[in-house]
Amino acid sequence: MLRALSLATVLVLAGAPAAAQTPPPSRIDVVARGTAEGVVVRFELDRPSTRLAFARPSVIRDAWRILTPGLTLADGTISAEAPFDHFEIAISPDVAEVDRTYMGLSRIGEGRVLYGPGLMIEGIETRLTFATAPDEIGLPVENPIQGYAYLGPHSAVTETTHGVAVAGANMPTALAQRLETGFLRALDAYGTRLDRPLPYRPMLLASIDSPGPAYFRGDVTDGGVISVRFHGDDWLAPRPSEMTGVDLFVLHEAFHLWNGHLADPTDGDTAPWLHEGGAEYAALKTATALELLDADQGREQLARRLNGCRRALGVRDFDATRLQSGNGPYNCGVVIQWLADLERRQASGGTQDFYTLWRDLITQALAADGGYGVAQFRAAIGADSAVNVLFDTPGAQRWSVLETRLAALGVTLENRPSDTDLMSSALFHVAARNCKSSYGFYNNPGALKLEGADCGPLSGEPVIDSVEGIDPQSDGRGLFEAVRARCAANRTVRYATRDGRVLEAVCDAPLVEPRVWAVVQAPPLD
């Protein structure tokens, strides 16, 4: 009887219907409003839930605080014991930037920059709108949750038919105007020359309120929103040399709206030199056309890229991995685009150029699957292009062949190593004769330091005051000639260190003047 009763009980329990499960929300409406401390964001769910997870993990949420009683926020998840259909979060500006992680909120004068994707809930349609005060505006108007969004005074906004620029009221007028002018005019130039309008109005957000520690930082999000952030009082009166880098960055990122967002670089990981070189060269051309760079500065930029590419590839046969990280993709990418531009202009009498090349690449990509890659680019430039010298010519002949091809395109090169080039050449030459493992130099003002664990007499990371009685940081040519003479005679090279020692390093091989090209003549960039 006990067994029969037990079985009957089991059968009854097994046949009982399961408790109904509440379906998860299908949509969440998010409204952000500004406060003195930052923003308050209200989430409205179309169905109750007890747990929601944010979709994006790489977002700083240290300054986020749940305002709704009974809910908790931990490890990117909002949870409660009882179902909830709304909640509010107060977000304060982040206190520091973290590499490869988006700030949830930052300041831009009296306004705020909110990272929209940080509010997305995993697996649920999330829509963001703004509750603005009478003197405020929220931008972009369409799909602000896709990328960075601005919430703040309308007076900080400059709008044109091509784009939107926002600069905090505390930004120096000259800096704000230069950023706005470069960005908006670049959009006009790229849109016209590529003959391809963007499906949105791009936006530049410029702030001098970055918490640091980076001196300058910028990035691009979906929806065509570019953020540039400056840290420190130096930006209240920036030096011209610093502004050149900022100009080029803004113009570079603006071109990516076409060759990185509108069209998809399918070889972006294996051949970043294509889309990065395209954006970098577009920045040089546009900066010259906008008179942000003069002709001499443009040639200096080209020479720097040419020499950087030469260092990256050396005299080895082509190795694609050398153009997948570091400065190689940018330096060689510029050289590749420069060569293609020069060839098209020369062959067409000026009717074809860099822009028509990229117009065709982007048009073909959008007509197909939206992507383009190295195969399409190399087909467009042709088998006889000087670009192919970099890829296909044996490394030992690469640079002499390229110099000849450049000469045929109207470019004159001369070997003009700077004092810094000569200093580096001499120091690295002697270090190579003495170090058995990796080594390098920290060239800080007044404190030149050799780093290397196994460098014979130069071990111990000495701070170098002079070499052969010459200050390396003030007289690179004098240093080079003195070291060359000692090496030619197979004599030691003497180093005076900050701690009063004299170190004698072996030099048993001749020192050869480095090859560092200067572009002394070339067709105009613009």
Short mmCIF file of C-alpha atoms in Angstrom, two decimals:
data_model
loop_
_atom_site.label_atom_id
_atom_site.label_comp_id
_atom_site.label_asym_id
_atom_site.label_seq_id
_atom_site.Cartn_x
_atom_site.Cartn_y
_atom_site.Cartn_z
CA MET A 1 0.00 0.00 0.00
CA LEU A 2 2.77 2.37 0.74
CA ARG A 3 4.32 1.71 -2.64
CA ALA A 4 1.03 2.18 -4.50
CA LEU A 5 0.33 5.44 -2.70
CA SER A 6 3.82 6.68 -3.46
CA LEU A 7 3.46 5.91 -7.16
CA ALA A 8 0.08 7.60 -7.34
CA THR A 9 1.50 10.65 -5.71
CA VAL A 10 4.33 10.79 -8.20
CA LEU A 11 1.95 10.45 -11.12
CA VAL A 12 -0.23 13.27 -9.88
CA LEU A 13 2.73 15.56 -9.37
CA ALA A 14 4.19 14.77 -12.77
CA GLY A 15 0.96 15.64 -14.47
CA ALA A 16 0.58 19.05 -12.81
CA PRO A 17 0.89 22.01 -15.27
CA ALA A 18 4.07 24.14 -15.08
CA ALA A 19 3.76 27.70 -13.77
CA ALA A 20 3.29 30.25 -16.56
CA GLN A 21 6.47 32.11 -17.48
CA THR A 22 6.33 35.89 -17.94
CA PRO A 23 7.77 36.81 -21.36
CA PRO A 24 10.73 39.19 -21.28
CA PRO A 25 10.35 42.81 -22.39
CA SER A 26 10.43 43.36 -26.13
CA ARG A 27 11.16 47.09 -26.00
CA ILE A 28 12.66 49.58 -23.58
CA ASP A 29 12.29 53.35 -23.94
CA VAL A 30 15.08 55.37 -22.39
CA VAL A 31 14.83 59.09 -21.64
CA ALA A 32 17.92 61.08 -20.57
CA ARG A 33 17.72 64.47 -18.89
CA GLY A 34 20.54 66.69 -17.74
CA THR A 35 21.26 67.48 -14.10
CA ALA A 36 23.86 69.58 -12.31
CA GLU A 37 25.83 66.40 -11.58
CA GLY A 38 25.48 64.73 -14.99
CA VAL A 39 22.38 62.97 -16.35
CA VAL A 40 19.50 60.92 -15.02
CA VAL A 41 18.33 58.16 -17.34
CA ARG A 42 14.86 56.63 -17.00
CA PHE A 43 14.15 53.17 -18.47
CA GLU A 44 10.54 52.22 -19.26
CA LEU A 45 9.89 48.51 -20.00
CA ASP A 46 6.89 47.33 -22.01
CA ARG A 47 6.69 44.24 -19.73
CA PRO A 48 8.01 43.69 -16.20
CA SER A 49 11.28 41.88 -15.55
CA THR A 50 13.47 40.91 -12.61
CA ARG A 51 16.81 41.00 -14.40
CA LEU A 52 18.32 42.97 -17.29
CA ALA A 53 21.90 42.94 -18.59
CA PHE A 54 23.61 45.77 -20.43
CA ALA A 55 24.70 44.70 -23.91
CA ARG A 56 28.08 46.45 -24.04
CA PRO A 57 30.72 45.32 -21.50
CA SER A 58 33.49 47.77 -22.52
CA VAL A 59 31.88 50.81 -20.92
CA ILE A 60 32.93 52.59 -17.73
CA ARG A 61 30.00 52.37 -15.31
CA ASP A 62 31.81 53.24 -12.06
CA ALA A 63 29.85 56.51 -11.76
CA TRP A 64 26.40 54.95 -12.31
CA ARG A 65 23.97 54.85 -9.38
CA ILE A 66 20.52 53.20 -9.24
CA LEU A 67 17.89 55.64 -7.94
CA THR A 68 14.93 53.23 -7.87
CA PRO A 69 14.46 51.46 -4.51
CA GLY A 70 14.72 47.67 -4.50
CA LEU A 71 16.99 47.42 -7.57
CA THR A 72 20.73 46.80 -7.73
CA LEU A 73 23.36 47.38 -10.43
CA ALA A 74 26.36 45.05 -10.34
CA ASP A 75 28.66 43.68 -13.06
CA GLY A 76 26.59 45.27 -15.82
CA THR A 77 23.33 43.70 -14.61
CA ILE A 78 20.22 45.30 -13.08
CA SER A 79 18.22 42.99 -10.86
CA ALA A 80 15.48 42.89 -8.20
CA GLU A 81 13.53 40.28 -6.23
CA ALA A 82 10.19 41.63 -7.43
CA PRO A 83 9.37 42.39 -11.09
CA PHE A 84 9.87 46.00 -12.17
CA ASP A 85 8.71 47.91 -15.25
CA HIS A 86 10.83 51.05 -14.87
CA PHE A 87 13.93 52.32 -13.13
CA GLU A 88 16.23 55.35 -13.06
CA ILE A 89 20.01 55.62 -13.07
CA ALA A 90 22.03 58.72 -12.18
CA ILE A 91 25.24 58.95 -14.23
CA SER A 92 28.11 61.27 -13.29
CA PRO A 93 31.04 62.10 -15.60
CA ASP A 94 33.87 59.57 -15.42
CA VAL A 95 36.98 60.57 -13.49
CA ALA A 96 39.50 59.02 -15.94
CA GLU A 97 39.71 57.58 -19.41
CA VAL A 98 40.65 53.92 -19.80
CA ASP A 99 42.31 52.53 -22.91
CA ARG A 100 39.93 50.65 -25.24
CA THR A 101 36.97 51.38 -22.96
CA TYR A 102 34.28 53.96 -23.66
CA MET A 103 33.42 56.55 -21.04
CA GLY A 104 29.76 56.36 -20.06
CA LEU A 105 29.57 60.15 -19.65
CA SER A 106 31.97 63.05 -20.13
CA ARG A 107 31.74 66.82 -19.98
CA ILE A 108 31.78 69.21 -22.92
CA GLY A 109 31.66 72.68 -21.43
CA GLU A 110 28.26 73.02 -19.77
CA GLY A 111 26.95 70.05 -21.75
CA ARG A 112 27.42 66.31 -21.61
CA VAL A 113 28.50 63.55 -23.97
CA LEU A 114 26.63 60.30 -23.32
CA TYR A 115 27.74 57.00 -24.83
CA GLY A 116 24.47 55.68 -26.24
CA PRO A 117 25.45 52.01 -26.77
CA GLY A 118 26.29 51.81 -23.07
CA LEU A 119 22.55 52.06 -22.36
CA MET A 120 21.54 49.19 -24.64
CA ILE A 121 19.95 46.19 -22.92
CA GLU A 122 21.01 42.75 -24.11
CA GLY A 123 18.56 41.18 -26.55
CA ILE A 124 15.93 43.94 -26.23
CA GLU A 125 15.22 46.84 -28.56
CA THR A 126 16.34 49.95 -26.70
CA ARG A 127 15.39 53.46 -27.83
CA LEU A 128 16.93 56.67 -26.49
CA THR A 129 15.38 60.15 -26.46
CA PHE A 130 16.13 63.34 -24.54
CA ALA A 131 14.13 65.48 -22.12
CA THR A 132 15.65 68.92 -22.73
CA ALA A 133 15.39 72.22 -20.93
CA PRO A 134 14.31 75.27 -23.02
CA ASP A 135 17.91 76.26 -23.86
CA GLU A 136 19.11 72.68 -24.47
CA ILE A 137 19.29 70.32 -27.41
CA GLY A 138 19.87 66.59 -27.72
CA LEU A 139 21.81 65.32 -30.75
CA PRO A 140 21.74 63.36 -32.93
CA VAL A 141 17.99 63.49 -33.39
CA GLU A 142 17.80 60.08 -35.09
CA ASN A 143 19.04 56.94 -33.33
CA PRO A 144 21.18 58.64 -30.67
CA ILE A 145 21.67 55.29 -28.98
CA GLN A 146 23.96 54.17 -31.83
CA GLY A 147 26.95 56.24 -30.69
CA TYR A 148 28.01 59.32 -28.79
CA ALA A 149 25.18 61.76 -28.07
CA TYR A 150 25.26 65.41 -27.01
CA LEU A 151 22.93 66.86 -24.39
CA GLY A 152 23.54 70.51 -23.55
CA PRO A 153 23.25 74.17 -24.54
CA HIS A 154 22.07 74.86 -28.06
CA SER A 155 24.54 77.75 -28.23
CA ALA A 156 27.47 75.30 -28.40
CA VAL A 157 26.21 73.80 -31.66
CA THR A 158 27.17 74.84 -35.20
CA GLU A 159 25.05 73.22 -37.92
CA THR A 160 25.40 73.12 -41.69
CA THR A 161 23.76 71.03 -44.38
CA HIS A 162 26.81 68.73 -44.31
CA GLY A 163 27.37 68.21 -40.59
CA VAL A 164 27.23 69.38 -36.99
CA ALA A 165 30.07 70.61 -34.77
CA VAL A 166 29.80 71.04 -31.01
CA ALA A 167 32.41 72.79 -28.86
CA GLY A 168 32.11 73.61 -25.19
CA ALA A 169 31.82 77.28 -24.27
CA ASN A 170 35.07 76.95 -22.28
CA MET A 171 37.06 75.94 -25.36
CA PRO A 172 39.32 78.73 -26.73
CA THR A 173 37.63 80.36 -29.69
CA ALA A 174 40.59 79.83 -32.03
CA LEU A 175 40.74 76.10 -31.27
CA ALA A 176 36.97 75.64 -31.60
CA GLN A 177 36.83 77.52 -34.91
CA ARG A 178 39.75 75.58 -36.33
CA LEU A 179 38.18 72.25 -35.44
CA GLU A 180 34.76 73.27 -36.76
CA THR A 181 36.19 74.71 -39.97
CA GLY A 182 38.37 71.71 -40.71
CA PHE A 183 35.61 69.20 -39.98
CA LEU A 184 32.75 70.89 -41.79
CA ARG A 185 34.83 71.83 -44.82
CA ALA A 186 36.23 68.30 -44.97
CA LEU A 187 32.71 66.87 -45.08
CA ASP A 188 31.89 69.22 -47.93
CA ALA A 189 35.08 68.31 -49.80
CA TYR A 190 34.78 64.55 -49.29
CA GLY A 191 31.08 64.48 -50.13
CA THR A 192 31.65 66.45 -53.33
CA ARG A 193 34.80 64.68 -54.51
CA LEU A 194 33.59 61.20 -53.67
CA ASP A 195 30.16 62.07 -55.13
CA ARG A 196 28.50 60.08 -52.39
CA PRO A 197 26.31 61.67 -49.69
CA LEU A 198 26.24 60.05 -46.27
CA PRO A 199 22.93 58.69 -44.94
CA TYR A 200 23.21 60.94 -41.87
CA ARG A 201 24.68 64.27 -40.85
CA PRO A 202 28.03 63.56 -39.15
CA MET A 203 28.83 65.28 -35.88
CA LEU A 204 32.07 66.40 -34.21
CA LEU A 205 32.10 66.77 -30.42
CA ALA A 206 35.12 68.75 -29.17
CA SER A 207 35.87 69.09 -25.46
CA ILE A 208 38.76 70.38 -23.34
CA ASP A 209 37.22 68.70 -20.26
CA SER A 210 38.77 65.26 -20.59
CA PRO A 211 39.70 63.87 -17.17
CA GLY A 212 42.90 62.44 -18.67
CA PRO A 213 45.40 60.98 -18.30
CA ALA A 214 45.73 61.08 -22.10
CA TYR A 215 46.80 64.51 -23.37
CA PHE A 216 44.63 64.13 -26.46
CA ARG A 217 42.26 61.38 -27.46
CA GLY A 218 39.55 60.79 -30.00
CA ASP A 219 37.35 58.10 -31.53
CA VAL A 220 34.39 57.51 -33.81
CA THR A 221 31.09 55.77 -33.12
CA ASP A 222 28.28 54.55 -35.35
CA GLY A 223 25.97 57.22 -36.63
CA GLY A 224 28.92 59.33 -37.75
CA VAL A 225 29.75 60.90 -34.39
CA ILE A 226 33.41 61.81 -33.78
CA SER A 227 34.59 62.78 -30.30
CA VAL A 228 37.86 64.64 -29.70
CA ARG A 229 38.89 65.25 -26.09
CA PHE A 230 41.73 67.38 -24.73
CA HIS A 231 43.23 67.20 -21.27
CA GLY A 232 45.28 69.85 -19.49
CA ASP A 233 45.76 73.61 -19.42
CA ASP A 234 48.13 73.55 -22.41
CA TRP A 235 45.09 73.36 -24.67
CA LEU A 236 43.97 76.79 -23.56
CA ALA A 237 46.71 78.11 -25.86
CA PRO A 238 47.92 75.17 -27.99
CA ARG A 239 51.17 75.34 -29.92
CA PRO A 240 50.97 75.24 -33.75
CA SER A 241 52.78 71.90 -33.87
CA GLU A 242 50.11 70.37 -31.64
CA MET A 243 47.31 71.80 -33.73
CA THR A 244 48.70 70.21 -36.89
CA GLY A 245 48.28 66.79 -35.34
CA VAL A 246 44.73 67.61 -34.24
CA ASP A 247 43.84 68.92 -37.70
CA LEU A 248 45.05 65.75 -39.34
CA PHE A 249 43.27 63.53 -36.83
CA VAL A 250 39.90 65.20 -37.44
CA LEU A 251 40.31 65.04 -41.22
CA HIS A 252 41.44 61.41 -41.01
CA GLU A 253 38.41 60.36 -38.98
CA ALA A 254 36.06 62.29 -41.25
CA PHE A 255 37.26 60.28 -44.27
CA HIS A 256 36.59 57.06 -42.37
CA LEU A 257 32.90 57.98 -42.46
CA TRP A 258 33.11 56.97 -46.13
CA ASN A 259 35.84 54.33 -46.34
CA GLY A 260 35.25 52.73 -42.94
CA HIS A 261 31.54 53.13 -42.22
CA LEU A 262 29.67 53.71 -45.49
CA ALA A 263 31.77 51.05 -47.26
CA ASP A 264 33.25 48.13 -45.34
CA PRO A 265 37.02 47.40 -45.47
CA THR A 266 36.84 43.62 -45.63
CA ASP A 267 40.62 43.26 -45.20
CA GLY A 268 40.66 45.61 -42.23
CA ASP A 269 42.51 43.17 -39.97
CA THR A 270 44.95 41.67 -42.46
CA ALA A 271 45.64 44.81 -44.52
CA PRO A 272 44.78 47.89 -42.42
CA TRP A 273 47.16 49.92 -44.60
CA LEU A 274 44.38 50.22 -47.20
CA HIS A 275 41.65 51.99 -45.25
CA GLU A 276 44.02 53.68 -42.77
CA GLY A 277 46.31 54.86 -45.54
CA GLY A 278 43.32 56.15 -47.47
CA ALA A 279 42.13 58.20 -44.50
CA GLU A 280 45.61 59.43 -43.63
CA TYR A 281 46.39 60.57 -47.17
CA ALA A 282 42.96 62.19 -47.51
CA ALA A 283 43.78 64.17 -44.37
CA LEU A 284 47.05 65.42 -45.88
CA LYS A 285 45.38 66.45 -49.14
CA THR A 286 42.49 68.19 -47.41
CA ALA A 287 44.69 69.93 -44.84
CA THR A 288 46.75 71.33 -47.71
CA ALA A 289 43.65 72.39 -49.65
CA LEU A 290 42.28 74.13 -46.53
CA GLU A 291 45.66 75.81 -45.98
CA LEU A 292 46.11 74.11 -42.62
CA LEU A 293 49.38 72.83 -44.08
CA ASP A 294 51.53 74.77 -46.52
CA ALA A 295 53.42 73.13 -49.39
CA ASP A 296 56.63 72.71 -47.38
CA GLN A 297 54.79 71.13 -44.47
CA GLY A 298 52.99 68.80 -46.87
CA ARG A 299 56.30 67.60 -48.32
CA GLU A 300 57.69 67.14 -44.81
CA GLN A 301 54.71 64.97 -43.94
CA LEU A 302 55.21 62.88 -47.08
CA ALA A 303 58.92 62.47 -46.34
CA ARG A 304 58.16 61.37 -42.78
CA ARG A 305 55.75 58.74 -44.07
CA LEU A 306 58.17 57.57 -46.76
CA ASN A 307 61.00 57.14 -44.26
CA GLY A 308 58.67 55.47 -41.79
CA CYS A 309 57.60 52.98 -44.44
CA ARG A 310 61.24 52.31 -45.30
CA ARG A 311 61.96 51.51 -41.66
CA ALA A 312 58.91 49.25 -41.45
CA LEU A 313 59.71 47.16 -44.55
CA GLY A 314 63.51 47.48 -44.59
CA VAL A 315 65.33 45.52 -47.25
CA ARG A 316 63.51 42.25 -46.64
CA ASP A 317 61.10 40.82 -49.19
CA PHE A 318 57.52 41.87 -48.51
CA ASP A 319 55.99 40.49 -45.33
CA ALA A 320 52.32 41.41 -44.85
CA THR A 321 52.56 41.11 -41.06
CA ARG A 322 54.86 44.15 -40.95
CA LEU A 323 51.93 46.28 -42.11
CA GLN A 324 49.37 44.96 -39.66
CA SER A 325 50.30 46.91 -36.51
CA GLY A 326 52.22 49.90 -35.21
CA ASN A 327 52.95 52.83 -37.52
CA GLY A 328 53.60 50.68 -40.59
CA PRO A 329 50.00 50.61 -41.88
CA TYR A 330 49.79 54.41 -41.63
CA ASN A 331 53.20 55.26 -43.08
CA CYS A 332 53.18 52.74 -45.92
CA GLY A 333 49.47 53.35 -46.44
CA VAL A 334 50.16 57.02 -47.17
CA VAL A 335 52.99 56.15 -49.56
CA ILE A 336 50.72 53.72 -51.43
CA GLN A 337 47.93 56.29 -51.80
CA TRP A 338 50.41 59.01 -52.80
CA LEU A 339 51.82 56.83 -55.58
CA ALA A 340 48.35 55.93 -56.83
CA ASP A 341 47.32 59.60 -56.76
CA LEU A 342 50.41 60.76 -58.67
CA GLU A 343 49.96 58.08 -61.32
CA ARG A 344 46.30 58.80 -61.92
CA ARG A 345 46.84 62.54 -62.15
CA GLN A 346 49.76 62.14 -64.56
CA ALA A 347 48.02 59.59 -66.80
CA SER A 348 44.74 61.53 -67.01
CA GLY A 349 46.06 65.05 -67.29
CA GLY A 350 44.52 65.83 -63.92
CA THR A 351 41.00 64.52 -64.52
CA GLN A 352 41.54 61.42 -62.35
CA ASP A 353 43.10 61.33 -58.90
CA PHE A 354 42.99 59.84 -55.40
CA TYR A 355 39.36 60.87 -54.96
CA THR A 356 38.12 59.30 -58.19
CA LEU A 357 39.94 56.10 -57.24
CA TRP A 358 38.14 55.94 -53.89
CA ARG A 359 34.84 57.08 -55.41
CA ASP A 360 34.96 54.06 -57.72
CA LEU A 361 35.99 51.67 -54.92
CA ILE A 362 33.16 52.82 -52.67
CA THR A 363 30.59 52.82 -55.50
CA GLN A 364 31.54 49.27 -56.51
CA ALA A 365 31.44 48.13 -52.88
CA LEU A 366 27.94 49.52 -52.32
CA ALA A 367 26.71 48.02 -55.58
CA ALA A 368 27.92 44.59 -54.48
CA ASP A 369 27.98 43.45 -50.86
CA GLY A 370 29.12 46.74 -49.32
CA GLY A 371 32.73 45.66 -48.95
CA TYR A 372 36.06 46.34 -50.64
CA GLY A 373 39.54 44.99 -50.15
CA VAL A 374 43.09 44.71 -51.43
CA ALA A 375 42.07 42.73 -54.53
CA GLN A 376 39.73 45.49 -55.68
CA PHE A 377 42.29 48.18 -54.94
CA ARG A 378 45.12 46.45 -56.80
CA ALA A 379 42.85 45.79 -59.77
CA ALA A 380 41.98 49.49 -59.86
CA ILE A 381 45.60 50.71 -59.86
CA GLY A 382 46.79 48.19 -62.47
CA ALA A 383 49.65 45.72 -62.69
CA ASP A 384 52.22 48.36 -63.70
CA SER A 385 51.58 50.70 -60.80
CA ALA A 386 54.57 51.88 -58.77
CA VAL A 387 52.58 50.74 -55.73
CA ASN A 388 53.41 47.17 -56.67
CA VAL A 389 57.12 47.90 -56.16
CA LEU A 390 56.51 47.83 -52.42
CA PHE A 391 54.86 44.42 -52.59
CA ASP A 392 56.57 42.59 -55.44
CA THR A 393 60.12 43.92 -55.90
CA PRO A 394 62.82 42.04 -53.96
CA GLY A 395 63.64 43.91 -50.78
CA ALA A 396 67.24 44.60 -51.72
CA GLN A 397 66.13 46.56 -54.82
CA ARG A 398 62.83 47.94 -53.52
CA TRP A 399 63.92 51.44 -52.52
CA SER A 400 66.19 52.21 -55.46
CA VAL A 401 63.44 51.08 -57.87
CA LEU A 402 60.87 53.16 -55.98
CA GLU A 403 63.11 56.24 -56.10
CA THR A 404 63.32 55.85 -59.88
CA ARG A 405 59.58 55.46 -60.22
CA LEU A 406 58.97 58.52 -58.04
CA ALA A 407 61.35 60.56 -60.19
CA ALA A 408 59.26 59.66 -63.25
CA LEU A 409 56.23 61.03 -61.39
CA GLY A 410 57.89 64.38 -60.73
CA VAL A 411 59.25 63.70 -57.24
CA THR A 412 62.84 64.61 -56.33
CA LEU A 413 64.34 63.00 -53.22
CA GLU A 414 67.54 63.89 -51.38
CA ASN A 415 69.24 62.24 -48.45
CA ARG A 416 68.95 64.75 -45.60
CA PRO A 417 69.19 63.08 -42.21
CA SER A 418 68.34 65.42 -39.34
CA ASP A 419 70.40 65.81 -36.18
CA THR A 420 67.99 63.41 -34.47
CA ASP A 421 68.39 60.87 -37.29
CA LEU A 422 72.18 61.09 -37.02
CA MET A 423 72.13 60.82 -33.24
CA SER A 424 69.90 57.75 -33.39
CA SER A 425 72.03 56.13 -36.09
CA ALA A 426 75.24 56.54 -34.10
CA LEU A 427 73.77 55.42 -30.78
CA PHE A 428 72.02 52.37 -32.18
CA HIS A 429 75.08 51.38 -34.23
CA VAL A 430 77.33 51.24 -31.16
CA ALA A 431 74.62 49.60 -29.04
CA ALA A 432 74.24 46.87 -31.67
CA ARG A 433 77.97 46.06 -31.34
CA ASN A 434 77.70 45.66 -27.56
CA CYS A 435 74.18 44.45 -26.66
CA LYS A 436 73.41 40.74 -26.76
CA SER A 437 69.66 41.20 -26.22
CA SER A 438 67.04 43.86 -26.94
CA TYR A 439 67.89 47.51 -26.30
CA GLY A 440 66.59 51.03 -26.85
CA PHE A 441 66.84 54.65 -25.77
CA TYR A 442 64.59 57.00 -23.85
CA ASN A 443 65.25 60.36 -25.49
CA ASN A 444 63.76 62.56 -22.75
CA PRO A 445 64.97 66.19 -22.66
CA GLY A 446 68.20 66.36 -20.65
CA ALA A 447 68.04 62.66 -19.78
CA LEU A 448 69.09 60.34 -22.61
CA LYS A 449 68.89 56.83 -21.18
CA LEU A 450 70.03 53.52 -22.65
CA GLU A 451 67.81 50.57 -21.80
CA GLY A 452 69.27 47.11 -22.22
CA ALA A 453 69.97 44.30 -19.76
CA ASP A 454 72.90 42.69 -21.56
CA CYS A 455 74.90 45.47 -23.21
CA GLY A 456 78.42 44.77 -21.98
CA PRO A 457 80.06 47.99 -20.72
CA LEU A 458 76.80 49.89 -21.45
CA SER A 459 74.68 47.69 -19.16
CA GLY A 460 72.87 49.11 -16.15
CA GLU A 461 70.64 51.57 -18.04
CA PRO A 462 73.02 54.54 -17.85
CA VAL A 463 71.84 58.13 -18.30
CA ILE A 464 74.23 59.53 -20.90
CA ASP A 465 75.51 63.10 -20.58
CA SER A 466 78.00 63.01 -23.47
CA VAL A 467 79.58 60.74 -26.08
CA GLU A 468 83.15 61.60 -27.03
CA GLY A 469 82.62 64.87 -25.14
CA ILE A 470 79.57 65.82 -27.24
CA ASP A 471 76.00 66.25 -25.95
CA PRO A 472 74.03 63.85 -28.21
CA GLN A 473 70.78 65.78 -27.83
CA SER A 474 72.22 69.12 -28.95
CA ASP A 475 74.71 68.15 -31.69
CA GLY A 476 73.64 65.05 -33.56
CA ARG A 477 75.92 65.75 -36.54
CA GLY A 478 78.95 66.30 -34.31
CA LEU A 479 78.19 63.11 -32.42
CA PHE A 480 77.82 61.13 -35.64
CA GLU A 481 81.13 62.31 -37.07
CA ALA A 482 83.00 61.63 -33.83
CA VAL A 483 81.58 58.12 -33.53
CA ARG A 484 82.19 57.41 -37.22
CA ALA A 485 85.87 58.35 -36.81
CA ARG A 486 86.28 56.11 -33.73
CA CYS A 487 84.56 53.17 -35.43
CA ALA A 488 86.63 53.55 -38.62
CA ALA A 489 89.76 53.24 -36.48
CA ASN A 490 88.29 50.28 -34.53
CA ARG A 491 88.57 52.23 -31.29
CA THR A 492 86.22 52.33 -28.34
CA VAL A 493 83.51 54.98 -28.04
CA ARG A 494 83.53 56.80 -24.68
CA TYR A 495 80.33 57.64 -22.80
CA ALA A 496 80.18 60.03 -19.83
CA THR A 497 77.26 59.15 -17.54
CA ARG A 498 75.15 61.21 -15.17
CA ASP A 499 76.66 59.41 -12.18
CA GLY A 500 80.22 60.40 -13.14
CA ARG A 501 81.46 57.23 -14.87
CA VAL A 502 83.18 56.88 -18.24
CA LEU A 503 82.08 53.80 -20.17
CA GLU A 504 84.07 52.51 -23.16
CA ALA A 505 82.02 50.61 -25.74
CA VAL A 506 83.36 48.48 -28.56
CA CYS A 507 82.87 49.67 -32.15
CA ASP A 508 84.36 47.23 -34.64
CA ALA A 509 82.28 48.02 -37.73
CA PRO A 510 82.08 51.15 -39.92
CA LEU A 511 79.24 53.61 -39.29
CA VAL A 512 77.37 54.54 -42.48
CA GLU A 513 75.29 57.69 -42.83
CA PRO A 514 71.60 56.79 -42.60
CA ARG A 515 69.32 57.09 -45.58
CA VAL A 516 66.62 59.58 -44.65
CA TRP A 517 64.85 61.08 -47.62
CA ALA A 518 63.65 64.64 -47.93
CA VAL A 519 61.02 65.39 -50.59
CA VAL A 520 62.51 68.50 -52.19
CA GLN A 521 60.15 68.65 -55.16
CA ALA A 522 56.79 67.04 -55.87
CA PRO A 523 53.46 67.83 -57.57
CA PRO A 524 51.22 69.75 -55.15
CA LEU A 525 49.21 67.63 -52.74
CA ASP A 526 45.94 69.42 -53.34
#
